[in-house]
Tab-separated table of N, CA and C in Angstrom:
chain	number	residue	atom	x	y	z
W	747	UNK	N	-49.782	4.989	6.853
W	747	UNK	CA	-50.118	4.245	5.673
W	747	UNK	C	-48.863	4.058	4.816
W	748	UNK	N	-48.375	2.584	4.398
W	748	UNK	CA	-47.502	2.588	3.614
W	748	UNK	C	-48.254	2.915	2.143
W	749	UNK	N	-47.585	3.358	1.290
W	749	UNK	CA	-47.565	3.226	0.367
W	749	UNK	C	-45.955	3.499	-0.993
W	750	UNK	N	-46.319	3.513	-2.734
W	750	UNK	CA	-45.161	3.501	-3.182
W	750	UNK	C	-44.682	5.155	-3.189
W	751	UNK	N	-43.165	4.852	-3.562
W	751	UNK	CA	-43.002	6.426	-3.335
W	751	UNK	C	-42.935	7.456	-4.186
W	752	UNK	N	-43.359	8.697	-4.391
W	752	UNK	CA	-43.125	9.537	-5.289
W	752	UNK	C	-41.402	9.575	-5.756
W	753	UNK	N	-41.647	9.783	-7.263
W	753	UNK	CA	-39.980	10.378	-7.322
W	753	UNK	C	-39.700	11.179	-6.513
W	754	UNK	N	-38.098	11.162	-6.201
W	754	UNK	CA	-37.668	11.438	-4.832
W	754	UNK	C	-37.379	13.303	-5.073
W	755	UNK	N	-37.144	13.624	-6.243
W	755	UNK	CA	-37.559	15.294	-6.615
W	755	UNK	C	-38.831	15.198	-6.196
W	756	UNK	N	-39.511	14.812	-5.996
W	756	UNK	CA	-40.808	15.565	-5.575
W	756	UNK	C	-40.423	15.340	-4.194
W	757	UNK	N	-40.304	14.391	-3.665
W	757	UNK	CA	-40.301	14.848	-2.221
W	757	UNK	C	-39.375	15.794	-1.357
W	758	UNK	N	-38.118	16.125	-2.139
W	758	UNK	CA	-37.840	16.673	-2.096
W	758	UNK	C	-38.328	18.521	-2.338
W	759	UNK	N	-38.694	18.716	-2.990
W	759	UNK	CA	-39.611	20.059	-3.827
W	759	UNK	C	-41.041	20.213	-2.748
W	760	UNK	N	-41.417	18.855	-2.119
W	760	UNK	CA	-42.590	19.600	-1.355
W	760	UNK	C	-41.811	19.747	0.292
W	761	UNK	N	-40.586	19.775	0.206
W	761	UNK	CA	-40.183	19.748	1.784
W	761	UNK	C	-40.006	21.190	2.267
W	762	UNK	N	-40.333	21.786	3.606
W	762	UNK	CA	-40.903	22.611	4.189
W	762	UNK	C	-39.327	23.203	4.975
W	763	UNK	N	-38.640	21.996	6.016
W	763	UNK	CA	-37.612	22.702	6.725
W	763	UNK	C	-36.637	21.686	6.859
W	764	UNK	N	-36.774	20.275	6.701
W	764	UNK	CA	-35.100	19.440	7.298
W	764	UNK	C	-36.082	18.137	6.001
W	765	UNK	N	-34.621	17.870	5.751
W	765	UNK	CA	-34.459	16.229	5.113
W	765	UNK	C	-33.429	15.365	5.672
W	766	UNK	N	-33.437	14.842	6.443
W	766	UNK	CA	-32.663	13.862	6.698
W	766	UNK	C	-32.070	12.227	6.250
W	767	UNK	N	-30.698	12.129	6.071
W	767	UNK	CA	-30.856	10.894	5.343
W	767	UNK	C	-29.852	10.117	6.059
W	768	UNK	N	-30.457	8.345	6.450
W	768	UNK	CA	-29.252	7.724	7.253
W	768	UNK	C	-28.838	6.520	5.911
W	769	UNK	N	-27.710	6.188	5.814
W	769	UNK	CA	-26.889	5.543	4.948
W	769	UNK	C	-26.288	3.891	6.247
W	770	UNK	N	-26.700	2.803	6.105
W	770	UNK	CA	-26.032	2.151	7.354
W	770	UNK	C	-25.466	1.215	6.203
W	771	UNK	N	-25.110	0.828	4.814
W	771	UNK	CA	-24.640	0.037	4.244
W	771	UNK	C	-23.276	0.496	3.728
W	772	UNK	N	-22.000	-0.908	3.491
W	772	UNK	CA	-20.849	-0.473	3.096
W	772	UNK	C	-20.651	-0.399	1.826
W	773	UNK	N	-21.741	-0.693	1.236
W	773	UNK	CA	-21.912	-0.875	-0.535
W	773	UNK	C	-23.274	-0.371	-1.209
W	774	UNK	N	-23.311	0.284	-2.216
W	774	UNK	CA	-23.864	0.231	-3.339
W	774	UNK	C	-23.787	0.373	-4.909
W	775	UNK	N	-24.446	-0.482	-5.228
W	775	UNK	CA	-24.331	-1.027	-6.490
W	775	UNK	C	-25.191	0.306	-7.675
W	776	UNK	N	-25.143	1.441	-7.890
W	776	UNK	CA	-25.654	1.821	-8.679
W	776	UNK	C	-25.081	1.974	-9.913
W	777	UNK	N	-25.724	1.469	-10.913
W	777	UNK	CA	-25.092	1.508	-12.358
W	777	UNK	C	-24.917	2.990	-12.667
W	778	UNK	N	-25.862	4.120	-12.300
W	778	UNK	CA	-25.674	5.001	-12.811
W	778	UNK	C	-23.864	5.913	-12.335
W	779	UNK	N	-23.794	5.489	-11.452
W	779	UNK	CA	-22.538	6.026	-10.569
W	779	UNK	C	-21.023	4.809	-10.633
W	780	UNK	N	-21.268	4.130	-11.569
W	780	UNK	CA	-20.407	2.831	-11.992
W	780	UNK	C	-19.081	3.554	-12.812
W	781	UNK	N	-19.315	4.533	-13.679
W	781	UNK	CA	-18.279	5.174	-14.087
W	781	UNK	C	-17.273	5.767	-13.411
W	782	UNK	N	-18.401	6.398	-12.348
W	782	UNK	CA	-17.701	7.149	-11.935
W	782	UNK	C	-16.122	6.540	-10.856
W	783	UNK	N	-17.473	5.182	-9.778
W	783	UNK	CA	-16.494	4.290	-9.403
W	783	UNK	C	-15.461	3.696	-9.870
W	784	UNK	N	-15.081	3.526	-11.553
W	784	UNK	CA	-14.213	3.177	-11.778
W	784	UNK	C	-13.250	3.774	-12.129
W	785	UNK	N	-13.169	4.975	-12.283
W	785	UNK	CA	-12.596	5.963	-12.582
W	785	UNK	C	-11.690	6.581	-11.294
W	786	UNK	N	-12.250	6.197	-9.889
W	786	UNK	CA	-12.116	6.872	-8.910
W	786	UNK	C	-10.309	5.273	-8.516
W	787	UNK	N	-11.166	4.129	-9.236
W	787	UNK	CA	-10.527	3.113	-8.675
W	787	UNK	C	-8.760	3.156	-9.482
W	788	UNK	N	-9.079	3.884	-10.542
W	788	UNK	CA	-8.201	4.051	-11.251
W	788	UNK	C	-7.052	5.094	-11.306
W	789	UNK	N	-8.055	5.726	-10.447
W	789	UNK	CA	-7.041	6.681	-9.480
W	789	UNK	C	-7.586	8.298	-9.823
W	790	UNK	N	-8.415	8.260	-10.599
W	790	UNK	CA	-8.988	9.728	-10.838
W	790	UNK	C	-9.761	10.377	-9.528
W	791	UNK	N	-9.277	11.647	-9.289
W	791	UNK	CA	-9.883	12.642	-8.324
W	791	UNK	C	-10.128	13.776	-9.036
W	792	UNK	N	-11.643	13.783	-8.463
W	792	UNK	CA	-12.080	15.177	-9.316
W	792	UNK	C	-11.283	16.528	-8.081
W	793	UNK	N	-11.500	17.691	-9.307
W	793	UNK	CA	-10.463	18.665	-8.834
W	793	UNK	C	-11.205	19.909	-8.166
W	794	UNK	N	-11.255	19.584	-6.475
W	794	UNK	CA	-12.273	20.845	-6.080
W	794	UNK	C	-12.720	21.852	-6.561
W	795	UNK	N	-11.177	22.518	-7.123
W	795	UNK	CA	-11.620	23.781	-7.737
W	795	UNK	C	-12.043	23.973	-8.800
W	796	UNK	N	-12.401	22.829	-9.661
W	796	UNK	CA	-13.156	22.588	-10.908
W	796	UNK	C	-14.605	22.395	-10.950
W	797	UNK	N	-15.192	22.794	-10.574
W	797	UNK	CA	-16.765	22.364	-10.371
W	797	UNK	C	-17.215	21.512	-11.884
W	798	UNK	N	-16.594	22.119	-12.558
W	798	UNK	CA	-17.578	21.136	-13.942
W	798	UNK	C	-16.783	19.655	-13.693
W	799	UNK	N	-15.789	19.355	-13.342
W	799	UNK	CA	-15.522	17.837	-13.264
W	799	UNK	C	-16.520	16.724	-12.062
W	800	UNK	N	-17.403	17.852	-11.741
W	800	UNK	CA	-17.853	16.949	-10.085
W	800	UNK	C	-19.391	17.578	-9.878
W	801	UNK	N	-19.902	18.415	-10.534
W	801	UNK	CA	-21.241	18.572	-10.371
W	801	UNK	C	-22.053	18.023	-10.631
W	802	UNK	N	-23.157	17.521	-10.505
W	802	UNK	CA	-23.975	17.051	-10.749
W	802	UNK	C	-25.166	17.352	-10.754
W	803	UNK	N	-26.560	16.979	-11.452
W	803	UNK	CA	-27.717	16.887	-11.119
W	803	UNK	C	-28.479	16.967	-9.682
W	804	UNK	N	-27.824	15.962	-9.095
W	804	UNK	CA	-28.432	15.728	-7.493
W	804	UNK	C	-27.875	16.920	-7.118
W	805	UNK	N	-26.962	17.645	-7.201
W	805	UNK	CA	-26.072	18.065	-6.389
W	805	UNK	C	-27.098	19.846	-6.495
W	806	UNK	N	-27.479	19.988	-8.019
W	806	UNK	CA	-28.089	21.192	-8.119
W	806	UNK	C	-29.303	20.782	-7.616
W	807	UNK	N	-29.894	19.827	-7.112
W	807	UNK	CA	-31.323	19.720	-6.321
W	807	UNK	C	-31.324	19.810	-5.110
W	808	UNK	N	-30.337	19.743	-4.423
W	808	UNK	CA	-29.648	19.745	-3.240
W	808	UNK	C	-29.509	21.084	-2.884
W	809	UNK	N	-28.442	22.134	-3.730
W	809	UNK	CA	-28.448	23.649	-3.723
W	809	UNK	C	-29.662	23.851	-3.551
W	810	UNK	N	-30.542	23.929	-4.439
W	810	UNK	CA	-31.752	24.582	-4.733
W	810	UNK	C	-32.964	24.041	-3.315
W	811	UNK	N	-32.887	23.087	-2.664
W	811	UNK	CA	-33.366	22.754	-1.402
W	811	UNK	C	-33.008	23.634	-0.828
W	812	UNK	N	-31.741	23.579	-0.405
W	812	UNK	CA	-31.339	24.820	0.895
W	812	UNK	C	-31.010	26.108	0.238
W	813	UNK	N	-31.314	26.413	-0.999
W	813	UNK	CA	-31.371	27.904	-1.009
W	813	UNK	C	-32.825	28.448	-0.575
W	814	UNK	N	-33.588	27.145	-0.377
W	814	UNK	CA	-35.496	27.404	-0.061
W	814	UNK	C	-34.855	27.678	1.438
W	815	UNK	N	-34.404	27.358	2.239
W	815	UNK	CA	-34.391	27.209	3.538
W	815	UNK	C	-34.365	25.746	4.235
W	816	UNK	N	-34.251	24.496	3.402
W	816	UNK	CA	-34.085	23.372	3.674
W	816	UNK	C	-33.197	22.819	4.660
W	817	UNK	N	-32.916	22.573	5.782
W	817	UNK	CA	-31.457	21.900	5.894
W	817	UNK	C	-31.907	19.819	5.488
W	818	UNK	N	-30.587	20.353	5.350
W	818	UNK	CA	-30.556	18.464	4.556
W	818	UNK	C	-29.024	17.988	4.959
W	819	UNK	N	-29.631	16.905	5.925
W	819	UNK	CA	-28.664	16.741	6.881
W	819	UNK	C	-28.260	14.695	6.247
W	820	UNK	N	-27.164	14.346	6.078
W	820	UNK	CA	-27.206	12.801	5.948
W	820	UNK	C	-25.469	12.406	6.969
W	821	UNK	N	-25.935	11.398	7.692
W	821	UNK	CA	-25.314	10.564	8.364
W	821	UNK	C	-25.025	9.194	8.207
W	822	UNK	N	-23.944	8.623	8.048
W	822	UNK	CA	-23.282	7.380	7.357
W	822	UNK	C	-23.021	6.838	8.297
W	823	UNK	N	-23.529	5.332	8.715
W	823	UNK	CA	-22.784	4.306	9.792
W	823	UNK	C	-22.255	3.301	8.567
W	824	UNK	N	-20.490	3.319	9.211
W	824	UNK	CA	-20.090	2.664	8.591
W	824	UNK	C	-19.129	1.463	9.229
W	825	UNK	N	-18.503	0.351	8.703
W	825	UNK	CA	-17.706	-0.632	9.165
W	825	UNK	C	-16.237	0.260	9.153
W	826	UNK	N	-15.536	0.045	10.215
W	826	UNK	CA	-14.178	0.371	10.267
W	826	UNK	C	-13.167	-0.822	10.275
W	827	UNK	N	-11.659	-0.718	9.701
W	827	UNK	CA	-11.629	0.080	8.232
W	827	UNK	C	-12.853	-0.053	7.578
W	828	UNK	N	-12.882	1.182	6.419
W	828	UNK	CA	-13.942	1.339	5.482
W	828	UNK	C	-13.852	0.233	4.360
W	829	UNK	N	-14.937	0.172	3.763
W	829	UNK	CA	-15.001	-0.827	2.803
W	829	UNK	C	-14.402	0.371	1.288
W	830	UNK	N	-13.552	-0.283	0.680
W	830	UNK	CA	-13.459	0.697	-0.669
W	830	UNK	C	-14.342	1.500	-1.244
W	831	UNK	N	-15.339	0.743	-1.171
W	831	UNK	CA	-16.485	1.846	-1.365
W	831	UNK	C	-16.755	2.618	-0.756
W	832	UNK	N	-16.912	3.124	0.063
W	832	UNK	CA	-16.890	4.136	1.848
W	832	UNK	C	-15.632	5.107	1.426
W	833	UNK	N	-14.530	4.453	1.164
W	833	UNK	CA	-13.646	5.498	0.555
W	833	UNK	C	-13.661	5.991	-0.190
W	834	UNK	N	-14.376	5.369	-1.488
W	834	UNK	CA	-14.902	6.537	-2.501
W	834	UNK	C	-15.764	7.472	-2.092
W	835	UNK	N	-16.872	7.104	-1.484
W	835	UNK	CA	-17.733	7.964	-1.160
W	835	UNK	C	-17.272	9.043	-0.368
W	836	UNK	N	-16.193	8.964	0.576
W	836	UNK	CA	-15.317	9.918	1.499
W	836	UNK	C	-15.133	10.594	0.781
W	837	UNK	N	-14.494	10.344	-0.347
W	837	UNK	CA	-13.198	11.435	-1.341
W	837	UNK	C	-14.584	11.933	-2.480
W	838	UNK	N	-15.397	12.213	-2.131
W	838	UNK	CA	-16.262	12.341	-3.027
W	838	UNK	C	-16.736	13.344	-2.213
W	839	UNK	N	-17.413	13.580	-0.951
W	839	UNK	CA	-18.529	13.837	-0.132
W	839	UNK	C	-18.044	15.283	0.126
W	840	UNK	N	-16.713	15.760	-0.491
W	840	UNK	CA	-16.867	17.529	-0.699
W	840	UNK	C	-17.894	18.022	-1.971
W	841	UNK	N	-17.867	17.221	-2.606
W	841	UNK	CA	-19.520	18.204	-3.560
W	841	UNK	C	-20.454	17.774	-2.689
W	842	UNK	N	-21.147	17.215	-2.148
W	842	UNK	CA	-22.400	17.548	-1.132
W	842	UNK	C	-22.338	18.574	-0.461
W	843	UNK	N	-21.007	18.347	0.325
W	843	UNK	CA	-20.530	19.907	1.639
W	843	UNK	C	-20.853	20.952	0.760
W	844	UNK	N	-20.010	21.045	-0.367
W	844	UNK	CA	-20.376	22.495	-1.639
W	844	UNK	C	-21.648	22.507	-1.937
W	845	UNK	N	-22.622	21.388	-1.855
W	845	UNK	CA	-23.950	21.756	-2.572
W	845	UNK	C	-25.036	22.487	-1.385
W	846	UNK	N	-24.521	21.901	0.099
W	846	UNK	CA	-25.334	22.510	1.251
W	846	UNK	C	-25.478	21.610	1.950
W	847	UNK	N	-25.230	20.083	1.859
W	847	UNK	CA	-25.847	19.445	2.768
W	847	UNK	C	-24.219	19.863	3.987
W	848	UNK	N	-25.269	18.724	5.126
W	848	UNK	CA	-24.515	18.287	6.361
W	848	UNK	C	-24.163	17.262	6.603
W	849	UNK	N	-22.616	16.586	6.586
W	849	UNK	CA	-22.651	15.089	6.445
W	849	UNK	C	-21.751	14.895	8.174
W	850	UNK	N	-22.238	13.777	8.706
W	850	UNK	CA	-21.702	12.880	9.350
W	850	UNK	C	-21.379	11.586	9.289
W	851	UNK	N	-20.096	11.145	9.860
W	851	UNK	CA	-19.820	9.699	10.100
W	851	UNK	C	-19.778	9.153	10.892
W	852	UNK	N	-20.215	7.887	11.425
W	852	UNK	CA	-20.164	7.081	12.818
W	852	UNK	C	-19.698	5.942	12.202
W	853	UNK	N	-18.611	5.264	13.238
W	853	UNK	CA	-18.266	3.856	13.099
W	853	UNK	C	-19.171	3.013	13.675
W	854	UNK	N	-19.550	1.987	12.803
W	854	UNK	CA	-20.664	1.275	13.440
W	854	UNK	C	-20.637	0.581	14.791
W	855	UNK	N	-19.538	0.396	15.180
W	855	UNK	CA	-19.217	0.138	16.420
W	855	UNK	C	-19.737	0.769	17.590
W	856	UNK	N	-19.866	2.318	17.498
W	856	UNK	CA	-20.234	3.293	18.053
W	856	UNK	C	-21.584	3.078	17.798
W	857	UNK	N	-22.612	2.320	17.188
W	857	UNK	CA	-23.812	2.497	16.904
W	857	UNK	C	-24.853	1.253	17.717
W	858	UNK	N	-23.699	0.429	18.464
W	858	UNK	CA	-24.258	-0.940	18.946
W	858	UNK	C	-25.678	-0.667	19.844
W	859	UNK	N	-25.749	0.217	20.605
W	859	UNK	CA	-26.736	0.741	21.802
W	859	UNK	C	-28.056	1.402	20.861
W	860	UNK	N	-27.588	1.741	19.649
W	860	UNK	CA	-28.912	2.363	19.064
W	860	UNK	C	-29.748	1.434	18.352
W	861	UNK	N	-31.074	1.929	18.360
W	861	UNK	CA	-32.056	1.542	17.494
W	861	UNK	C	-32.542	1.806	16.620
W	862	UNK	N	-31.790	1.056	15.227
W	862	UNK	CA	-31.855	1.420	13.768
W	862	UNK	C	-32.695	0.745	12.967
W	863	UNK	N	-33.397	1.172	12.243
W	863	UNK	CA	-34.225	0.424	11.119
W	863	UNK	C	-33.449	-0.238	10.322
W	864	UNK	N	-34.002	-1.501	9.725
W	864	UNK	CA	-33.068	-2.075	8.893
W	864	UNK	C	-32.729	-2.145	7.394
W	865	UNK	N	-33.351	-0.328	6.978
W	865	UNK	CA	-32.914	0.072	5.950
W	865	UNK	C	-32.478	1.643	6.015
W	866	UNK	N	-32.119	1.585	5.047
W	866	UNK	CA	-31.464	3.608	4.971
W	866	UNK	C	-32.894	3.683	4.806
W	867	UNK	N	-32.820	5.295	5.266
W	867	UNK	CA	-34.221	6.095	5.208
W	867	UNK	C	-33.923	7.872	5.038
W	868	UNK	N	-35.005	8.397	4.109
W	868	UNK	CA	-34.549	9.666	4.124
W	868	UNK	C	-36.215	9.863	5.332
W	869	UNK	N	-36.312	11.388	6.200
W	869	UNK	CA	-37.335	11.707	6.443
W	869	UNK	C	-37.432	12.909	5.933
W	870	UNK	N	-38.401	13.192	5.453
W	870	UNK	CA	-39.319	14.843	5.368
W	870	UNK	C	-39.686	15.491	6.212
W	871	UNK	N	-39.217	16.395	6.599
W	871	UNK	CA	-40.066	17.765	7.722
W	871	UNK	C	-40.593	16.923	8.972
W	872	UNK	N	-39.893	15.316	9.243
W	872	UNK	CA	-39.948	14.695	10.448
W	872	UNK	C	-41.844	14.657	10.469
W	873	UNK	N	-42.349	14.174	8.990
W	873	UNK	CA	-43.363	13.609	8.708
W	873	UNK	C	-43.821	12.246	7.854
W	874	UNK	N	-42.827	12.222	6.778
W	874	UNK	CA	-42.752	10.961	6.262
W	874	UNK	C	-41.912	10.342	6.181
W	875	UNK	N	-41.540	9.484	6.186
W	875	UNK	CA	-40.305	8.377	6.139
W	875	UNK	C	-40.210	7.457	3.974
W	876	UNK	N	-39.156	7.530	3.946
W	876	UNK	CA	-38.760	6.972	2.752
W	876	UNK	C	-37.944	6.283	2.777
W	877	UNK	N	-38.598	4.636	2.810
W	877	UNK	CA	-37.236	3.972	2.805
W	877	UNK	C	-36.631	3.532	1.795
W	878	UNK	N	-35.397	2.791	1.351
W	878	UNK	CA	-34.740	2.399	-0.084
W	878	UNK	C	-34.581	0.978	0.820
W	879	UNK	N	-34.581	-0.313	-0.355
W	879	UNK	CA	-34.157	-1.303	-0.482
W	879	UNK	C	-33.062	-1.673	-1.437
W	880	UNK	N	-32.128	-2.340	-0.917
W	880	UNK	CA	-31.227	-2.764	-1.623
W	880	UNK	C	-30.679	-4.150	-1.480
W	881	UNK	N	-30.200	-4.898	-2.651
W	881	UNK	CA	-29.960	-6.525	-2.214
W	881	UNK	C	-28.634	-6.671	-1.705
W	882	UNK	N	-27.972	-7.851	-1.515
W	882	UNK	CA	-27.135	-8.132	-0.570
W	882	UNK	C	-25.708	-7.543	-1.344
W	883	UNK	N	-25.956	-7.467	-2.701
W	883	UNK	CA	-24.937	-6.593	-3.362
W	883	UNK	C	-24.725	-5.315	-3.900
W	884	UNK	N	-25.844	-5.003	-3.293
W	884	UNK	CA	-25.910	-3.390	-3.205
W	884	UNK	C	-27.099	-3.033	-3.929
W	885	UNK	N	-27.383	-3.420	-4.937
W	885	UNK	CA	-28.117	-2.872	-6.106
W	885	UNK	C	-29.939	-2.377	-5.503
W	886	UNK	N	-30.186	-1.716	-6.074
W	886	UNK	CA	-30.968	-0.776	-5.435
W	886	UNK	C	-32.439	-1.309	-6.142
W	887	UNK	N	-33.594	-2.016	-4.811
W	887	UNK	CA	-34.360	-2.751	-5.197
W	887	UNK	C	-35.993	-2.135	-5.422
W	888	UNK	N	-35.752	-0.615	-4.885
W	888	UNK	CA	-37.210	0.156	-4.875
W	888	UNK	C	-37.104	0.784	-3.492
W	889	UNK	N	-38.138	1.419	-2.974
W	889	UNK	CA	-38.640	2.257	-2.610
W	889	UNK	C	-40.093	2.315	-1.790
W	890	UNK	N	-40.523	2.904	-1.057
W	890	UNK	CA	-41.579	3.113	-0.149
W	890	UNK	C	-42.019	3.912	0.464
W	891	UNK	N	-42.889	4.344	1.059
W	891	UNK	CA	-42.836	5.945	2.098
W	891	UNK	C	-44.440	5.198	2.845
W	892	UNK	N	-44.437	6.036	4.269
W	892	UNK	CA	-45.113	6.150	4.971
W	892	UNK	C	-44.925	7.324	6.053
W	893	UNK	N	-46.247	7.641	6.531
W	893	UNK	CA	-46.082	8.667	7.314
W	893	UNK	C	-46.849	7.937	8.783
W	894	UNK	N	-46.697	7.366	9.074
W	894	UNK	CA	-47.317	6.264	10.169
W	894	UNK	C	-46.873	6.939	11.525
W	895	UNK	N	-46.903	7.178	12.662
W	895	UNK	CA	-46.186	8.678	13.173
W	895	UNK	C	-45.437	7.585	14.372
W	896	UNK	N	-45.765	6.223	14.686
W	896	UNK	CA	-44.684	5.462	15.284
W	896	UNK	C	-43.279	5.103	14.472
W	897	UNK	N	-43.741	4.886	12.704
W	897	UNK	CA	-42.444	4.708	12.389
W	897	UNK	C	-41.385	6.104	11.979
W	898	UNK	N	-42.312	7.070	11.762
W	898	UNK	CA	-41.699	8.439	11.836
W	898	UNK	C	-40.450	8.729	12.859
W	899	UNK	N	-41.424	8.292	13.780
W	899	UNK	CA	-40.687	8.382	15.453
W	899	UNK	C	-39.698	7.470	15.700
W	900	UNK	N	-39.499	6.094	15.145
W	900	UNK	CA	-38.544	5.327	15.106
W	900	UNK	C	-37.404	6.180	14.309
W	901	UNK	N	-38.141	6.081	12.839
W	901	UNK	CA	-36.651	6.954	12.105
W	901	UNK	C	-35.910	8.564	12.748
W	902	UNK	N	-36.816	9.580	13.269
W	902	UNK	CA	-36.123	10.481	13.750
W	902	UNK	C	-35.332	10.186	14.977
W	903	UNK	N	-35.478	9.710	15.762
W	903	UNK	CA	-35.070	9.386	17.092
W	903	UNK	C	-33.401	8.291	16.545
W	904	UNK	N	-33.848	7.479	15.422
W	904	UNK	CA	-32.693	6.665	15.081
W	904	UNK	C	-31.496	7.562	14.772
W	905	UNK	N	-32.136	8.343	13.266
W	905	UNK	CA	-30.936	9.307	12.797
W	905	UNK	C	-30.546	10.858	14.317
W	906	UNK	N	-31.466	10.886	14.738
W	906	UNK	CA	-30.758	11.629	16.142
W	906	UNK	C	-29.521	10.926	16.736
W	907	UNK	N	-29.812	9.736	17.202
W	907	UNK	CA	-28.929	9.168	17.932
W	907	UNK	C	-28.016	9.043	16.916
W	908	UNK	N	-27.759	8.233	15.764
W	908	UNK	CA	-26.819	8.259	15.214
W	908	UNK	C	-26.068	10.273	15.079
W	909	UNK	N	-26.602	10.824	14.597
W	909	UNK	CA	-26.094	12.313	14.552
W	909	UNK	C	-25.204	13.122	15.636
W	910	UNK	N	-26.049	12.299	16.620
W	910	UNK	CA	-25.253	13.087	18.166
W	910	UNK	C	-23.946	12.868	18.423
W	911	UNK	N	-23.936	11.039	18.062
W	911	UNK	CA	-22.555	10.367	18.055
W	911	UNK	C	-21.393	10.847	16.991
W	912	UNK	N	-22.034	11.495	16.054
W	912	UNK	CA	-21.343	11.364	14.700
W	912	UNK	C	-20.063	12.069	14.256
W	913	UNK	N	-19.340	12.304	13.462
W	913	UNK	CA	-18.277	12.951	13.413
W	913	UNK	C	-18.596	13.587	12.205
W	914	UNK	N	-18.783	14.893	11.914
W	914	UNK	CA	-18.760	16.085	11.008
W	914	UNK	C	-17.560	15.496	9.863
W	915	UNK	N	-18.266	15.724	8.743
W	915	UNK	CA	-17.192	15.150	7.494
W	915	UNK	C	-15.970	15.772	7.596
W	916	UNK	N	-15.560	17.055	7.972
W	916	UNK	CA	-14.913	17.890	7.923
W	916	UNK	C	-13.453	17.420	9.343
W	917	UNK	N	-14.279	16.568	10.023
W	917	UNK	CA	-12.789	16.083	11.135
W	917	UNK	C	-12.913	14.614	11.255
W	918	UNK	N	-13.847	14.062	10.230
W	918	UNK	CA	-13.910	13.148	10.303
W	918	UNK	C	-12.536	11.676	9.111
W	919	UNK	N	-11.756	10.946	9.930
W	919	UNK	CA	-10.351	10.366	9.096
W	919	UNK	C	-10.761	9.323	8.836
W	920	UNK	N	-10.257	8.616	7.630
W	920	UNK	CA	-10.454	7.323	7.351
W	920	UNK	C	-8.704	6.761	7.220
C-alpha cells in the first residue's frame, strides 16, 4: 500500500535492525544545507577535530540509531568526474562515518547492469520503502512509503547490488 510518509524521525525511531539509503542524483537543492554549501564553495572545511563546527541534528539521530543496534548503511551512485556537489558531499561524509553510518560509492558507470528505481530510497528493517522526490534541480518535492513486498524486493536487491560494487568511503578517491 502506498501511502504519505511519516516524518522521517519516526521512521527512523521505529526501526528494529538496518536502514538503508541509496542516493543516485548529482545534485541537491536543499535550502536548509545552502549555507553550508556556500561556505564549503568558499573554501571553508570544517575541522575534524572540532565536532561543534560539523555536528548536527541528523547526525545525533543517526548516533542514537546505532547506539539502539541499528546499522544504517547509505550508498551513492554517482557521475564521474563528480559534479561539485558530490565533492562537497565527499569532504563532508566524515561526520556520518563519526555518527555510525556506513557509506559507499559507485561510479555510475559501474551501475549500467543494475536495476535501480528511479528515485533515492531509504528502506526499514527491509520492510518499507521510502521514497524522496526531487525536481530536475534538485529541490526536494515530497515523499512516500510503501511496504508492497515486490517493491521492497526491488529496493533491497537494488541497494545490494549497488553495495557489493561499491567502494567504502574510506578508499574511496575523487
Amino acid at each position: 500500500m502506498w501511502q504519505s510518509a511519516p516524518p522521517f524521525g519516526e521512521l527512523l525511531a521505529g526501526c528494529q535492525r538496518s536502514a538503508v539509503h541509496l542516493e543516485m542524483r548529482d545534485h541537491y537543492d536543499d535550502p536548509d544545507e545552502a549555507p553550508r554549501v556556500s561556505a564549503w564553495k568558499s573554501g571553508y572545511r570544517p575541522d575534524p577535530a572540532d565536532r561543534s563546527t560539523w555536528w548536527r541534528p541528523w547526525l545525533d539521530m543517526v548516533s542514537d540509531t546505532v547506539a539502539r543496534g541499528v546499522e544504517i548503511r547509505r550508498a551513492r551512485v554517482v557521475s564521474e568526474p563528480v559534479s561539485e556537489y558530490t565533492n562537497y558531499l565527499y569532504d563532508g561524509t566524515f561526520a556520518n562515518v563519526a555518527a555510525g553510518e556506513q557509506i559507499r560509492w559507485l561510479a555510475r558507470r559501474n551501475a549500467s547492469d543494475l536495476a535501480l528505481p528511479g528515485n533515492d530510497f531509504w528502506v526499514f528493517d527491509d520492510r518499507l520503502v521510502r521514497f524522496g522526490y526531487f525536481s530536475g534541480e534538485g529541490a526536494y518535492l515530497g515523499d512516500d512509503v510503501t511496504d508492497e513486498p515486490a517493491v521492497v524486493k526491488l529496493c533491497v536487491d537494488a541497494f545490494e547490488g549497488v553495495w557489493s560494487r561499491a567502494t567504502p568511503h574510506e578508499e574511496y578517491r575523487i
